[in-house]
GROMACS .gro file of C-alpha atoms in nm:
model
  291
    1MET     CA    1  -0.237  -2.782  -1.753
    2ALA     CA    2  -0.242  -2.410  -1.831
    3VAL     CA    3  -0.579  -2.244  -1.875
    4THR     CA    4  -0.582  -2.035  -2.192
    5THR     CA    5  -0.797  -1.744  -2.301
    6GLU     CA    6  -0.809  -1.508  -2.596
    7PRO     CA    7  -0.527  -1.250  -2.567
    8TRP     CA    8  -0.594  -0.916  -2.401
    9GLY     CA    9  -0.249  -0.788  -2.496
   10ASP     CA   10   0.108  -0.775  -2.374
   11ALA     CA   11   0.253  -0.671  -2.040
   12ALA     CA   12   0.414  -0.377  -2.221
   13GLN     CA   13   0.064  -0.248  -2.301
   14LEU     CA   14  -0.037  -0.284  -1.938
   15VAL     CA   15   0.273  -0.090  -1.833
   16ASP     CA   16   0.177   0.180  -2.085
   17ILE     CA   17  -0.170   0.203  -1.926
   18MET     CA   18  -0.027   0.229  -1.576
   19ASP     CA   19   0.234   0.489  -1.679
   20VAL     CA   20   0.003   0.790  -1.654
   21ARG     CA   21   0.107   1.111  -1.834
   22ARG     CA   22   0.124   1.447  -1.663
   23VAL     CA   23  -0.106   1.701  -1.833
   24GLY     CA   24  -0.102   1.964  -1.557
   25ASP     CA   25   0.057   2.031  -1.220
   26LEU     CA   26  -0.183   1.790  -1.048
   27SER     CA   27  -0.349   1.623  -1.348
   28PHE     CA   28  -0.256   1.298  -1.522
   29ASP     CA   29  -0.410   1.110  -1.815
   30SER     CA   30  -0.400   0.742  -1.898
   31VAL     CA   31  -0.409   0.573  -2.236
   32ALA     CA   32  -0.692   0.333  -2.319
   33HIS     CA   33  -0.669  -0.031  -2.421
   34THR     CA   34  -0.930  -0.304  -2.443
   35ASP     CA   35  -0.982  -0.626  -2.634
   36GLY     CA   36  -1.349  -0.531  -2.662
   37ARG     CA   37  -1.483  -0.838  -2.483
   38ARG     CA   38  -1.541  -0.665  -2.148
   39PRO     CA   39  -1.443  -0.299  -2.173
   40VAL     CA   40  -1.476  -0.217  -1.802
   41VAL     CA   41  -1.179  -0.070  -1.613
   42GLU     CA   42  -1.068  -0.277  -1.314
   43GLY     CA   43  -1.076  -0.086  -0.987
   44SER     CA   44  -0.731  -0.210  -0.895
   45GLN     CA   45  -0.599  -0.058  -1.220
   46MET     CA   46  -0.720   0.285  -1.106
   47LEU     CA   47  -0.560   0.234  -0.764
   48GLY     CA   48  -0.230   0.142  -0.929
   49GLN     CA   49  -0.248   0.441  -1.163
   50ALA     CA   50  -0.305   0.669  -0.863
   51ILE     CA   51   0.009   0.530  -0.699
   52VAL     CA   52   0.208   0.602  -1.016
   53ALA     CA   53   0.066   0.955  -1.043
   54ALA     CA   54   0.149   1.021  -0.677
   55GLY     CA   55   0.504   0.899  -0.732
   56ARG     CA   56   0.540   1.128  -1.032
   57HIS     CA   57   0.421   1.425  -0.824
   58THR     CA   58   0.637   1.352  -0.517
   59PRO     CA   59   0.971   1.214  -0.641
   60GLY     CA   60   1.192   1.083  -0.363
   61ARG     CA   61   0.897   0.946  -0.167
   62ARG     CA   62   0.712   0.619  -0.214
   63ALA     CA   63   0.352   0.532  -0.145
   64VAL     CA   64   0.315   0.357   0.191
   65SER     CA   65  -0.066   0.365   0.204
   66ALA     CA   66  -0.323   0.392  -0.073
   67SER     CA   67  -0.698   0.342  -0.052
   68MET     CA   68  -0.973   0.390  -0.307
   69VAL     CA   69  -1.348   0.344  -0.339
   70PHE     CA   70  -1.497   0.268  -0.679
   71LEU     CA   71  -1.814   0.465  -0.742
   72ARG     CA   72  -1.919   0.379  -1.096
   73GLY     CA   73  -1.796   0.178  -1.391
   74ALA     CA   74  -1.545   0.327  -1.632
   75ASP     CA   75  -1.507   0.239  -2.000
   76ALA     CA   76  -1.170   0.078  -2.077
   77ALA     CA   77  -1.194   0.203  -2.436
   78LEU     CA   78  -1.165   0.565  -2.316
   79PRO     CA   79  -0.882   0.739  -2.129
   80LEU     CA   80  -0.904   0.834  -1.763
   81ARG     CA   81  -0.811   1.162  -1.595
   82LEU     CA   82  -0.653   1.150  -1.248
   83GLU     CA   83  -0.674   1.470  -1.045
   84LEU     CA   84  -0.454   1.493  -0.736
   85GLU     CA   85  -0.511   1.723  -0.439
   86VAL     CA   86  -0.226   1.805  -0.201
   87LEU     CA   87  -0.359   1.760   0.153
   88SER     CA   88  -0.022   1.798   0.326
   89SER     CA   89   0.343   1.807   0.226
   90GLY     CA   90   0.616   1.793   0.489
   91ARG     CA   91   0.981   1.695   0.496
   92THR     CA   92   0.899   1.326   0.525
   93PHE     CA   93   0.529   1.257   0.464
   94ALA     CA   94   0.295   1.381   0.193
   95GLY     CA   95  -0.081   1.325   0.186
   96LEU     CA   96  -0.270   1.335  -0.141
   97GLY     CA   97  -0.632   1.300  -0.241
   98VAL     CA   98  -0.715   1.162  -0.585
   99GLU     CA   99  -1.020   1.155  -0.808
  100VAL     CA  100  -1.047   0.939  -1.119
  101LEU     CA  101  -1.266   1.101  -1.385
  102GLN     CA  102  -1.403   0.998  -1.722
  103ASP     CA  103  -1.604   1.237  -1.937
  104GLY     CA  104  -1.622   1.466  -1.633
  105ARG     CA  105  -1.784   1.198  -1.413
  106ARG     CA  106  -1.618   1.078  -1.093
  107CYS     CA  107  -1.550   0.702  -1.118
  108ALA     CA  108  -1.331   0.657  -0.808
  109ALA     CA  109  -1.182   0.856  -0.522
  110GLY     CA  110  -0.899   0.782  -0.284
  111LEU     CA  111  -0.627   0.887  -0.042
  112LEU     CA  112  -0.253   0.827  -0.056
  113LEU     CA  113   0.023   0.866   0.200
  114LEU     CA  114   0.383   0.892   0.078
  115ASP     CA  115   0.702   0.881   0.283
  116VAL     CA  116   1.077   0.916   0.239
  117THR     CA  117   1.102   0.616   0.483
  118ALA     CA  118   1.350   0.586   0.771
  119PRO     CA  119   1.583   0.337   0.942
  120ASP     CA  120   1.417   0.065   1.151
  121VAL     CA  121   1.373   0.108   1.524
  122VAL     CA  122   1.179  -0.218   1.546
  123ARG     CA  123   1.127  -0.475   1.274
  124HIS     CA  124   0.903  -0.779   1.228
  125ALA     CA  125   0.656  -0.915   0.975
  126VAL     CA  126   0.412  -1.203   0.943
  127GLU     CA  127   0.556  -1.510   0.775
  128ALA     CA  128   0.467  -1.607   0.421
  129PRO     CA  129   0.223  -1.897   0.378
  130ASP     CA  130   0.386  -2.238   0.346
  131VAL     CA  131   0.304  -2.311  -0.017
  132PRO     CA  132   0.494  -2.456  -0.315
  133GLY     CA  133   0.710  -2.221  -0.518
  134PRO     CA  134   0.603  -2.093  -0.860
  135GLU     CA  135   0.784  -2.370  -1.047
  136ASP     CA  136   0.560  -2.627  -0.873
  137CYS     CA  137   0.229  -2.449  -0.938
  138PRO     CA  138   0.016  -2.467  -1.253
  139PRO     CA  139   0.012  -2.158  -1.474
  140TYR     CA  140  -0.307  -1.960  -1.526
  141ASP     CA  141  -0.331  -1.758  -1.846
  142MET     CA  142  -0.504  -1.424  -1.785
  143ALA     CA  143  -0.443  -1.329  -2.148
  144VAL     CA  144  -0.157  -1.087  -2.074
  145THR     CA  145   0.161  -1.211  -2.241
  146GLY     CA  146   0.471  -1.121  -2.044
  147ARG     CA  147   0.296  -1.161  -1.708
  148ASP     CA  148   0.332  -1.501  -1.544
  149VAL     CA  149   0.055  -1.614  -1.306
  150ARG     CA  150   0.082  -1.947  -1.123
  151VAL     CA  151  -0.196  -2.050  -0.883
  152VAL     CA  152  -0.116  -2.273  -0.586
  153GLY     CA  153  -0.308  -2.599  -0.616
  154GLY     CA  154  -0.503  -2.469  -0.918
  155ALA     CA  155  -0.741  -2.307  -0.669
  156TYR     CA  156  -0.853  -2.026  -0.901
  157ASP     CA  157  -1.135  -2.185  -1.098
  158ASP     CA  158  -1.440  -2.000  -1.230
  159ASP     CA  159  -1.649  -2.315  -1.278
  160PRO     CA  160  -1.954  -2.329  -1.044
  161ASP     CA  161  -1.914  -2.708  -1.039
  162ALA     CA  162  -1.550  -2.699  -0.928
  163PRO     CA  163  -1.472  -2.872  -0.597
  164VAL     CA  164  -1.523  -2.647  -0.295
  165GLY     CA  165  -1.233  -2.549  -0.074
  166PRO     CA  166  -1.133  -2.299   0.193
  167PRO     CA  167  -1.180  -1.927   0.117
  168VAL     CA  168  -0.811  -1.892   0.027
  169ILE     CA  169  -0.629  -1.847  -0.303
  170ASP     CA  170  -0.250  -1.812  -0.327
  171ALA     CA  171  -0.100  -1.700  -0.655
  172TRP     CA  172   0.251  -1.623  -0.775
  173VAL     CA  173   0.280  -1.326  -1.015
  174ARG     CA  174   0.579  -1.192  -1.211
  175PHE     CA  175   0.624  -0.943  -1.497
  176ARG     CA  176   0.898  -0.940  -1.756
  177ASP     CA  177   1.110  -0.653  -1.891
  178LEU     CA  178   0.999  -0.369  -1.663
  179PRO     CA  179   1.164  -0.028  -1.657
  180GLU     CA  180   1.363   0.080  -1.351
  181ASP     CA  181   1.077   0.288  -1.212
  182PRO     CA  182   0.980   0.224  -0.845
  183ALA     CA  183   0.638   0.389  -0.882
  184LEU     CA  184   0.550   0.162  -1.176
  185HIS     CA  185   0.656  -0.150  -0.985
  186ALA     CA  186   0.435  -0.050  -0.691
  187GLY     CA  187   0.152   0.038  -0.928
  188LEU     CA  188   0.172  -0.303  -1.094
  189LEU     CA  189   0.161  -0.473  -0.754
  190ALA     CA  190  -0.156  -0.275  -0.682
  191GLN     CA  191  -0.306  -0.355  -1.022
  192PHE     CA  192  -0.333  -0.725  -0.933
  193THR     CA  193  -0.498  -0.672  -0.593
  194GLY     CA  194  -0.850  -0.679  -0.740
  195HIS     CA  195  -0.816  -1.003  -0.935
  196MET     CA  196  -0.885  -1.297  -0.701
  197SER     CA  197  -1.047  -1.192  -0.373
  198ILE     CA  198  -1.406  -1.247  -0.488
  199ALA     CA  199  -1.309  -1.588  -0.626
  200ALA     CA  200  -1.167  -1.671  -0.281
  201ALA     CA  201  -1.503  -1.575  -0.127
  202MET     CA  202  -1.691  -1.802  -0.371
  203ARG     CA  203  -1.461  -2.101  -0.330
  204PRO     CA  204  -1.632  -2.260  -0.024
  205HIS     CA  205  -1.977  -2.245  -0.186
  206ALA     CA  206  -2.098  -2.514  -0.424
  207GLY     CA  207  -2.280  -2.404  -0.737
  208VAL     CA  208  -2.133  -2.052  -0.741
  209GLY     CA  209  -1.853  -1.944  -0.975
  210GLN     CA  210  -1.717  -1.650  -1.164
  211THR     CA  211  -1.860  -1.766  -1.495
  212GLN     CA  212  -2.193  -1.646  -1.348
  213ALA     CA  213  -2.053  -1.299  -1.280
  214HIS     CA  214  -2.221  -1.021  -1.483
  215ARG     CA  215  -2.469  -1.280  -1.616
  216SER     CA  216  -2.682  -1.419  -1.331
  217ILE     CA  217  -2.507  -1.260  -1.032
  218SER     CA  218  -2.370  -0.910  -0.982
  219THR     CA  219  -2.007  -0.889  -0.871
  220GLY     CA  220  -1.753  -0.612  -0.845
  221ILE     CA  221  -1.481  -0.457  -0.631
  222ASN     CA  222  -1.609  -0.168  -0.418
  223ALA     CA  223  -1.299  -0.065  -0.223
  224ILE     CA  224  -0.931  -0.155  -0.179
  225ALA     CA  225  -0.696  -0.041   0.098
  226LEU     CA  226  -0.327  -0.115   0.037
  227SER     CA  227  -0.021  -0.072   0.260
  228VAL     CA  228   0.319  -0.103   0.092
  229HIS     CA  229   0.587  -0.206   0.341
  230ARG     CA  230   0.903  -0.199   0.131
  231ASP     CA  231   1.035  -0.136  -0.219
  232VAL     CA  232   0.871  -0.357  -0.480
  233ARG     CA  233   1.020  -0.549  -0.771
  234ALA     CA  234   0.729  -0.665  -0.985
  235ASP     CA  235   0.969  -0.841  -1.222
  236ASP     CA  236   1.052  -1.085  -0.939
  237TRP     CA  237   0.801  -1.344  -0.817
  238MET     CA  238   0.538  -1.201  -0.581
  239LEU     CA  239   0.310  -1.432  -0.378
  240TYR     CA  240  -0.044  -1.295  -0.334
  241HIS     CA  241  -0.226  -1.456  -0.040
  242HIS     CA  242  -0.603  -1.394  -0.058
  243LEU     CA  243  -0.813  -1.483   0.248
  244SER     CA  244  -1.185  -1.406   0.239
  245THR     CA  245  -1.289  -1.347   0.601
  246SER     CA  246  -1.656  -1.262   0.542
  247ALA     CA  247  -1.936  -1.306   0.291
  248THR     CA  248  -2.268  -1.166   0.414
  249GLY     CA  249  -2.529  -0.909   0.319
  250GLY     CA  250  -2.428  -0.928  -0.047
  251MET     CA  251  -2.075  -0.813   0.040
  252THR     CA  252  -1.743  -0.992   0.072
  253HIS     CA  253  -1.432  -0.890   0.265
  254SER     CA  254  -1.080  -1.023   0.214
  255GLU     CA  255  -0.758  -0.971   0.408
  256CYS     CA  256  -0.458  -1.027   0.185
  257ARG     CA  257  -0.081  -1.011   0.176
  258VAL     CA  258   0.197  -1.001  -0.082
  259HIS     CA  259   0.534  -1.164  -0.012
  260ASP     CA  260   0.844  -1.183  -0.229
  261ARG     CA  261   1.024  -1.503  -0.326
  262ARG     CA  262   1.238  -1.486  -0.008
  263GLY     CA  263   0.926  -1.464   0.210
  264ASP     CA  264   0.963  -1.094   0.297
  265LEU     CA  265   0.632  -0.911   0.333
  266LEU     CA  266   0.597  -0.654   0.055
  267ALA     CA  267   0.241  -0.531   0.108
  268SER     CA  268  -0.090  -0.592   0.287
  269PHE     CA  269  -0.432  -0.512   0.147
  270THR     CA  270  -0.802  -0.551   0.213
  271VAL     CA  271  -1.073  -0.578  -0.051
  272ASP     CA  272  -1.446  -0.514  -0.014
  273GLY     CA  273  -1.654  -0.655  -0.296
  274MET     CA  274  -2.010  -0.747  -0.380
  275VAL     CA  275  -2.169  -1.077  -0.475
  276ARG     CA  276  -2.544  -1.036  -0.508
  277PRO     CA  277  -2.834  -1.125  -0.734
  278PHE     CA  278  -2.953  -0.886  -1.000
  279GLY     CA  279  -3.260  -0.730  -0.844
  280ASP     CA  280  -3.478  -0.610  -1.127
  281GLY     CA  281  -3.694  -0.916  -1.197
  282GLY     CA  282  -3.568  -1.043  -1.527
  283ARG     CA  283  -3.393  -0.763  -1.710
  284ALA     CA  284  -3.155  -0.898  -1.976
  285TRP     CA  285  -2.803  -0.798  -1.869
  286ASP     CA  286  -2.514  -0.732  -2.104
  287GLU     CA  287  -2.232  -0.941  -1.956
  288ARG     CA  288  -1.974  -0.719  -2.133
  289THR     CA  289  -2.059  -0.417  -1.918
  290ALA     CA  290  -2.280  -0.526  -1.627
  291LEU     CA  291  -2.128  -0.529  -1.280
   0.00000   0.00000   0.00000
């Protein structure tokens, strides 16, 4: 049975958010959108927006590596400013730094490598996990109409009393009606990278679930490092394989992959997150904004 939530909006609105607007030679602005329930910008959204901005600045190249650390929360009800810095620009590769700002405060910082790509000299890739296809997996409604999410085995469950399982979550994702814009497709792939890795880390542990996040435990994504191995079509099914390899010291680490419907490896990414108690002895937290 599909899990349903109150609507955040439509995939077209998410595309509008990711499609940053140039406001200067190296400056880009985003639009704001929030349903008001939890107006905190996802870190993976900022990473995806940086990939789109980099693609706008270096047409003819595509992002092959993008990493970002998330330094403070940003308000989803306000626009973001992305400032690029050209670190190098050759005939094939370009290196860019990026800062994400809001009200003049740095919220995130990252590095991107872009390439024109080249013919293969050698070629191999890890195989996709042996899981059912999207038609055989239950849908999960993340409140974005026009984006299909189907979780293998229904493993994504925020209930602390849900059955425990291995620290793995596989999910099929597909968007509808996307423009023919390679940077946007790659940015949308990146936008989903922050969604399920912490849930994968919680899955083996009884009595812990995401309904406790921002209420009794503090969770959040601290850093994402993404490698994009080939051109992306986010309007075709993409299989996200999340494997949490460590949970210790209040931090989690996940090593993840994205395959297409044929099994080809599209991207690899790692996520560092936090799962820790609130440490102030009883302060009343606002679950709408607390990390």
